Structures are given as C-alpha cells and as structure tokens.
C-alpha cells in the first residue's frame, strides 16, 4: 500500500459544526458518511477556492473496506442528491441555506479515477471552520452503525469545550438520527435500540467516553430531553472499554516505531487531557483578552500540535502557560504596530 493510500492512526479531519449539525442528512447511511469523510480528508490541504479534485477509486474503496463499485456509486449518488439545510450566523444576521454535499464523475477504466467537487455553498463551511469537531479517520472506520457514528461526530464538537454536554429534546434527537415517527414509538424501545447502542459503540471506540441522562418533564412525566456528556475513559465501566477495536493493537511493544507516523505507540498516547478546572481558567483568560469561548477548541488544537511528541507532566498547567504567552505575545505585537504618537497619547493619560 502506498503512503498516499495509507491512513495513519493519527490522521484526522476538522469537520465544521455547520456540516455535522446540518438538518436533513438523516437519509445518509454509514457508508455515505465514511465516503464523505474520506473525500474531505483528501481535500484537507486544499483552499476554499479549490475546484474539481480527484482520487483513485481503489483508494476510496480501501478506506471503505469493500470492493463494491455498486455500493460506492450508491453512496456518491446519495451525497449528490440529499438536500441539507444549514443555519449559520454572519455578524448579527442569521442565514439558512440549502445545498448538497458534492457532485462527481467516475471513469469506468480499470484504473478508474473519481472526480468530485463539493457544493459551492458547502465549501464556505468546509475549509478553515471556526468551530469544528476533530474526526479521527482510523477510529471512524471502526464504526459499524450509523447511529454510533453520528453520535461520535456530534460529541467531538463538545469534548474540548468548557461545558462538555449536548442537551437535545427527544423529538430533535429522533429527527437528527433519522428515527421516523412510526419507529420505536415507545421511549423504552428508542432508548434500548438506538440511544444505548449508540452510546455503547462510541464508548468502545472513541478516545473519550459518553454518559447519557434522561430529563423528565415534571414530576413523574415522560422523558422530554436527553443529555449527553463527554467524560474521561477512566470513568467508564470496564466492560465498556474497547477490546477488539483498540487503536493500538494489543501485544505490540509500546516502544515500537509506527512506520506511518514515525512515532512509538507510547509517544502517540501521551496524555494531553486538560482538566475542567484548567479549561475554566482558559475561558477566563480568553474572555479577558476579548476572545470568544467558541475559540477554545482551536487553541487546544494549536497547543497540542506545539507539544506533539513531548511528555507533558501537567497538561492543564502547560496549556495555561502556553495560552497566557500566546496572548502576551499578541499584545506585544499589537503595541509594536502602534504609531509613536498613539503610544504617547495613551501614556499621557496616566501622567
């Protein structure tokens, strides 16, 4: 397998909040989601004005884990025809747009190529998103259910936030997960066959855990709201922890160098989890410097990239030190750019 086709265990894609939470995409199944994610991964280094792109069909099939051209065509057709609605804000204005995921052209030669282009409207949310979930490509390939994969994507939006909880009304949950009004009409069936199975699959595969609670309306009323909370894997019961789907194969020496990443398994699993207390302090630092809480995940990603491969004794302390230095450096840069007369007038106010 060439280095171009190989997917590193560390490879990830930043999928925007708007795309993950788009309305109307419940018609997509797991193979459709994996197809879109792979094409997004291959376009990751492109710019927002990128046009038609291409990928060998064999490489896409390799990621999907099958050799069926028919199944691939079905997924591409769904991605090209399913209409999605996206709500977003631009300044003080609220917008709502409708679009598709992509258009495509598949050659029928023996070494066929897939040419594709994202919907022009969708592209504004694909490249350089402000708020996003980081989807691990290798882990995503392990999902076997559409509901589990959808829950994983949604919860990646919350795992690095100060408030790591997704609260959703039951009716909205049913709509987002494509549960028809004639399916699992009794809540106990919805809970058993959809909610608990999705949570169980995420807890078995994802690098974080999920706890779900059920909020009733009034004393003794029916369940009206679901609350999904990201928790450390250490808080999961032992039976919920992954076995066969561990990202790192069992029995391998943790000091073995991975040929794809150039790092040992030990280095790849360095603990960079920031405590809730440190995240709370980070939000305070950001707000004190005029930065919105929604930027927290981006700063966490930048910090983790800066310490990649290093042993960090206290991730919370290290991140806060890095964040303070980041804002301090920015202020110094801004001061250097001020005209001398402006600085003089500022200083004069304090004389």
Coordinates of C-alpha atoms in Angstrom, one line a residue:
X1 CA 0.0 0.0 0.0
X2 CA 1.4 3.4 -0.9
X3 CA 1.9 6.2 1.6
X4 CA -0.8 8.1 -0.2
X5 CA -3.5 5.4 0.4
X6 CA -2.5 4.6 4.0
X7 CA -4.5 6.2 6.8
X8 CA -2.4 6.9 9.9
X9 CA -3.9 6.2 13.2
X10 CA -3.3 9.8 14.0
X11 CA -4.9 11.2 10.8
X12 CA -7.9 13.4 11.5
X13 CA -10.3 15.8 9.7
X14 CA -11.7 19.0 11.1
X15 CA -15.4 18.8 10.3
X16 CA -17.3 22.0 10.8
X17 CA -20.1 22.5 13.3
X18 CA -22.4 23.5 10.5
X19 CA -21.8 20.3 8.5
X20 CA -22.1 18.0 11.5
X21 CA -25.3 19.6 12.7
X22 CA -26.9 20.1 9.2
X23 CA -30.5 19.3 9.0
X24 CA -32.0 16.8 6.6
X25 CA -29.0 14.5 6.2
X26 CA -30.7 11.6 8.1
X27 CA -31.1 9.8 4.8
X28 CA -27.3 9.2 4.7
X29 CA -26.1 5.8 6.0
X30 CA -22.8 4.8 7.4
X31 CA -21.1 4.1 4.1
X32 CA -22.2 7.5 2.8
X33 CA -20.7 9.2 5.9
X34 CA -17.4 7.3 5.5
X35 CA -17.3 8.3 1.8
X36 CA -17.8 12.0 2.5
X37 CA -15.2 11.9 5.3
X38 CA -12.6 10.3 3.1
X39 CA -13.1 12.8 0.3
X40 CA -12.9 15.6 2.9
X41 CA -9.7 14.1 4.2
X42 CA -8.2 14.0 0.7
X43 CA -9.1 17.7 0.2
X44 CA -7.9 18.7 3.7
X45 CA -4.9 20.7 2.3
X46 CA -6.8 22.4 -0.4
X47 CA -8.1 26.0 -0.2
X48 CA -11.6 27.3 -0.1
X49 CA -11.5 28.1 -3.9
X50 CA -10.4 24.5 -4.8
X51 CA -12.4 23.2 -7.8
X52 CA -12.6 19.7 -9.2
X53 CA -10.5 17.2 -7.3
X54 CA -9.7 13.5 -8.0
X55 CA -8.8 10.3 -6.2
X56 CA -8.3 6.8 -7.4
X57 CA -11.4 4.7 -6.9
X58 CA -9.3 1.9 -5.4
X59 CA -8.1 4.2 -2.6
X60 CA -11.6 5.2 -1.6
X61 CA -12.7 1.5 -1.6
X62 CA -9.7 0.6 0.5
X63 CA -10.9 3.0 3.2
X64 CA -14.5 1.9 2.9
X65 CA -13.3 -1.7 3.5
X66 CA -15.0 -3.3 0.5
X67 CA -14.6 -3.7 -3.3
X68 CA -18.1 -3.0 -4.5
X69 CA -18.3 -0.3 -7.2
X70 CA -22.1 -0.5 -6.9
X71 CA -22.1 0.4 -3.2
X72 CA -19.7 3.2 -3.8
X73 CA -21.9 4.6 -6.6
X74 CA -24.9 4.4 -4.3
X75 CA -23.1 6.5 -1.6
X76 CA -21.9 9.1 -4.2
X77 CA -25.5 9.3 -5.6
X78 CA -26.8 9.9 -2.1
X79 CA -24.2 12.6 -1.3
X80 CA -25.1 14.3 -4.6
X81 CA -28.9 14.2 -4.2
X82 CA -29.7 14.5 -0.5
X83 CA -30.6 18.1 0.3
X84 CA -29.3 19.5 3.6
X85 CA -30.2 22.8 5.4
X86 CA -27.6 24.8 7.3
X87 CA -28.3 27.6 9.7
X88 CA -25.5 30.0 10.5
X89 CA -24.8 33.5 11.7
X90 CA -22.8 36.1 9.9
X91 CA -22.3 39.1 12.2
X92 CA -25.8 40.0 13.5
X93 CA -27.5 38.3 10.6
X94 CA -29.0 34.8 10.7
X95 CA -28.9 32.8 7.5
X96 CA -30.3 29.5 6.3
X97 CA -29.0 27.8 3.1
X98 CA -29.9 24.6 1.3
X99 CA -27.3 22.6 -0.7
X100 CA -26.0 19.1 -1.5
X101 CA -22.7 17.6 -0.4
X102 CA -21.0 17.1 -3.7
X103 CA -21.1 16.4 -7.4
X104 CA -18.9 13.6 -9.0
X105 CA -17.8 11.8 -12.1
X106 CA -16.4 8.3 -12.1
X107 CA -14.4 6.9 -15.0
X108 CA -15.0 3.3 -15.9
X109 CA -11.5 2.3 -16.8
X110 CA -9.6 -0.4 -15.0
X111 CA -7.6 2.1 -13.0
X112 CA -10.6 4.4 -12.7
X113 CA -10.5 7.8 -11.1
X114 CA -13.2 9.6 -9.1
X115 CA -13.5 13.3 -9.8
X116 CA -15.5 15.3 -7.3
X117 CA -16.3 18.8 -6.2
X118 CA -18.0 20.0 -3.1
X119 CA -21.2 22.0 -3.3
X120 CA -20.0 25.7 -3.7
X121 CA -22.2 26.8 -0.8
X122 CA -21.0 24.0 1.4
X123 CA -17.3 24.9 0.7
X124 CA -17.6 28.0 2.9
X125 CA -18.1 25.7 5.9
X126 CA -15.6 23.0 4.9
X127 CA -12.3 24.9 4.8
X128 CA -10.9 26.7 7.8
X129 CA -14.0 26.3 10.0
X130 CA -14.3 28.4 13.2
X131 CA -16.0 25.7 15.3
X132 CA -15.4 22.1 14.4
X133 CA -15.1 18.5 15.6
X134 CA -11.9 16.7 15.0
X135 CA -12.8 13.3 13.5
X136 CA -10.1 10.6 13.7
X137 CA -10.1 8.8 10.3
X138 CA -8.9 5.4 11.7
X139 CA -11.4 5.3 14.6
X140 CA -14.3 6.3 12.3
X141 CA -13.6 3.3 10.1
X142 CA -14.3 1.0 13.1
X143 CA -17.9 2.2 13.5
X144 CA -20.5 -0.4 12.4
X145 CA -23.7 1.6 13.0
X146 CA -24.9 4.9 11.6
X147 CA -26.3 6.0 14.9
X148 CA -23.0 5.4 16.7
X149 CA -21.0 7.3 14.0
X150 CA -23.4 10.2 14.2
X151 CA -23.2 10.4 17.9
X152 CA -19.4 10.3 17.8
X153 CA -19.3 13.2 15.3
X154 CA -21.6 15.3 17.3
X155 CA -19.8 14.7 20.6
X156 CA -16.4 15.7 19.1
X157 CA -17.9 19.2 19.0
X158 CA -18.2 19.2 22.8
X159 CA -15.2 17.1 24.0
X160 CA -12.8 20.1 24.4
X161 CA -15.3 22.7 25.5
X162 CA -15.7 24.1 29.0
X163 CA -19.3 22.7 29.0
X164 CA -19.0 19.2 27.5
X165 CA -22.7 18.5 27.3
X166 CA -25.1 18.2 24.4
X167 CA -28.6 18.7 25.6
X168 CA -31.3 17.9 23.0
X169 CA -35.1 17.4 23.0
X170 CA -36.2 13.8 22.2
X171 CA -38.1 15.0 19.1
X172 CA -35.0 16.7 17.8
X173 CA -32.8 13.7 18.5
X174 CA -35.2 11.5 16.6
X175 CA -35.1 13.9 13.6
X176 CA -31.3 14.2 13.6
X177 CA -30.8 10.5 13.8
X178 CA -33.5 9.7 11.2
X179 CA -35.9 7.9 13.5
X180 CA -39.3 8.1 11.9
X181 CA -42.5 8.8 13.8
X182 CA -43.5 5.1 13.2
X183 CA -40.2 3.7 14.6
X184 CA -39.6 3.0 18.2
X185 CA -42.8 4.8 19.3
X186 CA -42.3 3.8 22.9
X187 CA -39.4 5.6 24.5
X188 CA -38.1 2.5 26.2
X189 CA -37.6 0.9 22.7
X190 CA -35.9 4.1 21.4
X191 CA -33.6 4.0 24.5
X192 CA -32.8 0.3 24.2
X193 CA -32.3 0.0 20.4
X194 CA -30.9 3.4 19.4
X195 CA -29.6 5.6 22.3
X196 CA -27.9 2.9 24.5
X197 CA -26.5 1.1 21.4
X198 CA -25.0 4.3 20.0
X199 CA -23.5 5.3 23.4
X200 CA -22.1 1.8 23.8
X201 CA -20.4 1.9 20.4
X202 CA -18.9 5.3 21.0
X203 CA -17.6 4.2 24.4
X204 CA -16.0 1.2 22.8
X205 CA -14.2 3.1 20.0
X206 CA -13.8 6.8 20.8
X207 CA -10.8 8.3 22.8
X208 CA -13.4 9.7 25.2
X209 CA -16.5 8.3 27.0
X210 CA -20.1 9.4 26.9
X211 CA -22.6 9.4 29.8
X212 CA -26.3 9.9 29.0
X213 CA -29.0 11.1 31.3
X214 CA -32.8 11.4 30.8
X215 CA -34.7 14.5 31.8
X216 CA -38.3 14.1 32.5
X217 CA -40.9 16.9 32.2
X218 CA -42.4 17.5 35.6
X219 CA -42.7 15.0 38.4
X220 CA -43.2 11.6 37.0
X221 CA -43.6 12.9 33.5
X222 CA -42.3 11.3 30.3
X223 CA -38.7 11.8 29.1
X224 CA -38.5 15.0 27.1
X225 CA -34.8 15.8 26.9
X226 CA -31.6 13.8 26.5
X227 CA -28.3 15.0 28.0
X228 CA -25.1 13.5 26.6
X229 CA -21.9 14.4 28.5
X230 CA -18.3 13.7 27.5
X231 CA -16.4 12.0 30.3
X232 CA -12.8 10.6 30.6
X233 CA -12.5 7.0 29.6
X234 CA -11.2 6.2 33.0
X235 CA -14.7 6.8 34.3
X236 CA -16.2 4.2 32.1
X237 CA -17.1 0.7 33.5
X238 CA -14.5 -1.9 32.5
X239 CA -17.0 -3.7 30.2
X240 CA -17.5 -0.6 28.1
X241 CA -13.8 -0.2 27.3
X242 CA -12.6 -1.2 23.8
X243 CA -11.1 -4.6 23.3
X244 CA -11.0 -5.8 19.7
X245 CA -11.1 -2.3 18.3
X246 CA -8.3 -0.7 20.3
X247 CA -6.5 1.9 18.1
X248 CA -3.2 0.3 19.2
X249 CA -3.0 -3.5 18.6
X250 CA -2.7 -5.5 21.8
X251 CA 0.5 -7.4 22.3
X252 CA 2.7 -4.9 20.5
X253 CA 5.7 -3.3 22.2
X254 CA 4.7 0.3 23.0
X255 CA 8.2 1.4 22.0
X256 CA 7.8 0.1 18.5
X257 CA 8.1 2.9 15.9
X258 CA 5.0 3.2 13.7
X259 CA 6.1 3.4 10.0
X260 CA 3.2 5.7 9.2
X261 CA 3.5 8.2 12.0
X262 CA 7.3 8.0 12.8
X263 CA 6.4 7.8 16.5
X264 CA 6.1 5.0 19.0
X265 CA 2.8 3.9 20.4
X266 CA 3.9 5.2 23.7
X267 CA 4.5 8.7 22.1
X268 CA 1.2 8.6 20.3
X269 CA -0.7 8.1 23.5
X270 CA 0.8 10.8 25.6
X271 CA -1.8 12.3 28.0
X272 CA -2.8 15.7 26.8
X273 CA -6.1 15.8 28.6
X274 CA -6.8 19.2 30.1
X275 CA -8.8 19.3 33.4
X276 CA -12.1 21.0 33.8
X277 CA -10.5 23.5 36.2
X278 CA -7.8 24.4 33.7
X279 CA -10.5 24.8 30.9
X280 CA -12.4 27.1 33.2
X281 CA -9.3 29.2 33.8
X282 CA -8.6 29.2 30.0
X283 CA -12.1 30.5 29.2
X284 CA -11.5 33.3 31.8
X285 CA -8.1 34.2 30.1
X286 CA -9.7 34.3 26.7
X287 CA -12.7 36.4 27.7
X288 CA -10.2 38.8 29.5
X289 CA -8.5 39.2 26.1
X290 CA -11.7 39.7 24.1
X291 CA -11.8 36.2 22.7
X292 CA -15.0 34.1 22.5
X293 CA -15.3 30.8 24.3
X294 CA -16.0 29.1 20.9
X295 CA -12.3 29.5 20.0
X296 CA -11.2 27.3 22.9
X297 CA -11.1 24.1 20.8
X298 CA -8.9 25.9 18.2
X299 CA -6.4 27.0 20.9
X300 CA -6.4 23.5 22.4
X301 CA -5.6 22.0 18.9
X302 CA -2.8 24.6 18.4
X303 CA -1.3 23.8 21.8
X304 CA -1.4 20.1 21.3
X305 CA 0.3 20.5 17.9
X306 CA 3.1 22.5 19.6
X307 CA 3.8 19.8 22.2
X308 CA 3.3 16.8 19.9
X309 CA 5.7 14.0 20.8
X310 CA 6.7 15.6 24.1
X311 CA 6.0 14.3 27.6
X312 CA 3.8 16.8 29.4
X313 CA 3.7 16.3 33.2
X314 CA 0.7 18.5 33.8
X315 CA -1.3 19.3 30.6
X316 CA -3.5 21.9 32.4
X317 CA -0.6 23.9 33.7
X318 CA 1.3 23.6 30.4
X319 CA -1.7 24.7 28.3
X320 CA -2.5 27.7 30.6
X321 CA 1.1 28.8 30.4
X322 CA 1.1 28.5 26.6
X323 CA -2.2 30.4 26.4
X324 CA -1.0 33.3 28.5
X325 CA 2.2 33.5 26.5
X326 CA 0.1 33.5 23.3
X327 CA -2.0 36.5 24.4
X328 CA 1.1 38.3 25.8
X329 CA 2.9 37.9 22.5
X330 CA -0.1 39.1 20.6
X331 CA -0.3 42.2 22.8
X332 CA 3.3 43.0 22.3
X333 CA 2.9 42.6 18.5
X334 CA 0.0 45.0 18.6
X335 CA 1.9 47.5 20.6
X336 CA 4.8 47.4 18.2
X337 CA 2.4 48.2 15.3
X338 CA 1.1 51.3 17.1
X339 CA 2.3 54.7 15.8
X340 CA 4.6 56.5 18.3
X341 CA 2.1 59.4 18.6
X342 CA -0.6 57.0 19.6
X343 CA 1.6 55.5 22.3
X344 CA 2.5 59.0 23.5
X345 CA -1.2 59.9 23.8
X346 CA -2.0 56.7 25.7
X347 CA 0.8 57.3 28.2
X348 CA -0.1 60.9 28.6
X349 CA -3.4 59.9 30.1
X350 CA -1.6 58.4 33.0
X351 CA 0.7 61.4 33.7

